[in-house]
Amino acid sequence: MDFGFTDADDMFRAEARAWLAEHVGGAQERRTWERTLGKAGWIGLGWGRGGYGNRSVGLTQQVVWAEEYARSGAPARSGHIGENLLGPTLIAHGTDEQKRRFLAPIALGEELWCQGYSEPGAGSDLAGVRTKAERASDGTYRVTGQKIWTSLAHEADWCFVLARTDPESSRHRGLSFLLVPMDQPGRIEVRPIRQMTGTSDFNEVFFDGAHARVEHVVGGEGAGWRVAMSLLGFERGVSTLAQQIGFARELGRVVEAAVRSGAVGDPVVRERLVRQWAELRVMRWNALRTLGRAGDAGAPSVAKLLWGGWHQRLGELAVLVRGAAAGVGPVEWSPSAPYELDEAQHLFLFSRADTIYGGSDQVQRTIIAERVLGLPREPKGVV
């Protein structure tokens, strides 16, 4: 399938590739890198011309930038939640004042965001939100509750929080989408969650009467479910194609390891490697087929099911092709380095979470069954 890049897209690719070649490299603090991107106008390419300091390009050039960024080996983004999730949501549902206040700092790489959705006991069930936001006498909200699996909360300046503003409501009714500043000592506590990889990319966030301003409710009070669902539609788009560039790089390293170890001589291993390559091509074609289409309720769920399982299988292959050597750490054990992993071991352990975060496989299948196939709604469990 040919996506149909034009001469203008090719010129844009050359510009992006040259800029990345000049600026990528060396140790660079993540906030500094965000500001470097923002200063050059590379953040918010798909927002349109709103005067926020971003360039405005079409869909094909957004794909070009995402692909070139992934190929360049540039640092993992700290600002992607603000750029790719909150930004489009504010453009669709925010007031003019909210757009002026928040979009420019995101585009300039000056303010980082995290997402306050998942909660203990609710997991991927957003309608099970128990975090409360009560209107105080001064007109602000007091947010109380706990969020979990909150990526980058330890770095974020702000959090968009789905909270229950109607205490008498249940499920998806009575929810609101609030923008909450994270710098509130004594009212907000962030606790890193140590993962199997030894790193802490996710966090628990505890809100104890955290303040949120009434003018920072997106879409109006009680419209949180509609806004939250809209945001989830932005979650899987152009970035999926960039993700696949990274996957292709990982697959290439697994193939090289299989050749070095001799595992490629095993016909079963060889068949699995070929299958991984073929499935990655299918994922790309599917992403291109659905890119830019609105109203396809099942497309995001299908994409998540495809790449989550694929990446897990790649992690399993990464250790399989190395044999017994995969069970040995890259350095000798020492008190200062008790838990060191090499690249393949990290891929294997981290990918175990791929079928859980961002909506578990079970939740994605339920969405497809109910919203696409029209099957009866899943019965609620009996306690």
Coordinates of N, CA and C in Angstrom, one line a residue, residues 114 143 145-148 150 153-154 159 180-192 203-210:
C114 N 0.6 15.0 32.6 CA 0.4 13.6 32.8 C -1.1 13.4 32.8
V143 N -9.9 18.4 44.9 CA -9.9 17.1 44.3 C -9.3 16.1 45.3
G145 N -8.7 11.8 45.9 CA -8.7 10.5 45.4 C -7.3 10.0 45.0
Q146 N -7.3 8.9 44.3 CA -6.0 8.3 43.9 C -6.1 7.9 42.4
K147 N -5.0 8.1 41.7 CA -4.8 7.7 40.4 C -3.6 6.8 40.3
I148 N -3.6 5.8 39.4 CA -2.5 4.9 39.3 C -2.0 4.7 37.9
T150 N 0.2 6.3 36.4 CA 0.3 7.6 35.8 C 1.7 7.9 35.2
A153 N 4.2 11.3 35.8 CA 3.7 12.2 36.9 C 4.8 12.8 37.7
H154 N 6.0 12.1 37.8 CA 7.1 12.7 38.6 C 7.8 13.8 37.9
C159 N -1.7 17.9 35.4 CA -2.4 16.7 35.2 C -3.8 16.9 34.8
V180 N -5.4 20.2 36.6 CA -4.9 20.4 37.9 C -3.4 20.6 38.0
P181 N -2.9 21.7 38.6 CA -1.5 21.9 38.7 C -0.9 20.9 39.7
M182 N 0.3 20.3 39.4 CA 0.9 19.3 40.2 C 1.7 19.9 41.3
D183 N 2.1 21.1 41.2 CA 3.0 21.7 42.3 C 2.1 22.2 43.5
Q184 N 1.6 21.2 44.2 CA 0.8 21.5 45.4 C 1.3 20.6 46.6
P185 N 2.4 21.0 47.2 CA 2.9 20.2 48.3 C 1.9 20.0 49.4
G186 N 1.8 18.8 49.9 CA 0.8 18.5 51.0 C -0.6 18.2 50.4
R187 N -0.9 18.5 49.2 CA -2.1 18.2 48.5 C -2.0 17.2 47.4
I188 N -0.8 17.1 46.9 CA -0.6 16.1 45.8 C 0.7 15.3 46.2
E189 N 0.7 14.0 46.2 CA 1.9 13.2 46.4 C 2.0 12.2 45.3
V190 N 3.2 12.1 44.7 CA 3.6 11.2 43.7 C 4.5 10.1 44.2
R191 N 4.1 8.9 44.0 CA 4.9 7.7 44.5 C 5.3 6.9 43.2
P192 N 6.5 6.8 42.9 CA 6.9 5.9 41.8 C 6.6 4.5 42.0
N203 N 3.5 5.8 38.0 CA 3.4 6.4 39.4 C 2.0 6.2 39.9
E204 N 1.9 6.2 41.3 CA 0.7 6.5 42.0 C 0.6 8.0 42.3
V205 N -0.6 8.5 42.1 CA -0.7 10.0 42.5 C -1.9 10.1 43.5
F206 N -1.6 10.7 44.6 CA -2.6 10.9 45.6 C -3.0 12.4 45.7
F207 N -4.3 12.6 45.6 CA -4.9 14.0 45.7 C -5.6 14.1 47.0
D208 N -5.2 15.0 47.8 CA -5.7 15.3 49.1 C -6.2 16.7 49.2
G209 N -7.4 17.0 48.6 CA -7.9 18.4 48.5 C -7.1 19.3 47.6
A210 N -6.6 18.7 46.5 CA -5.8 19.5 45.5 C -6.8 20.5 44.9

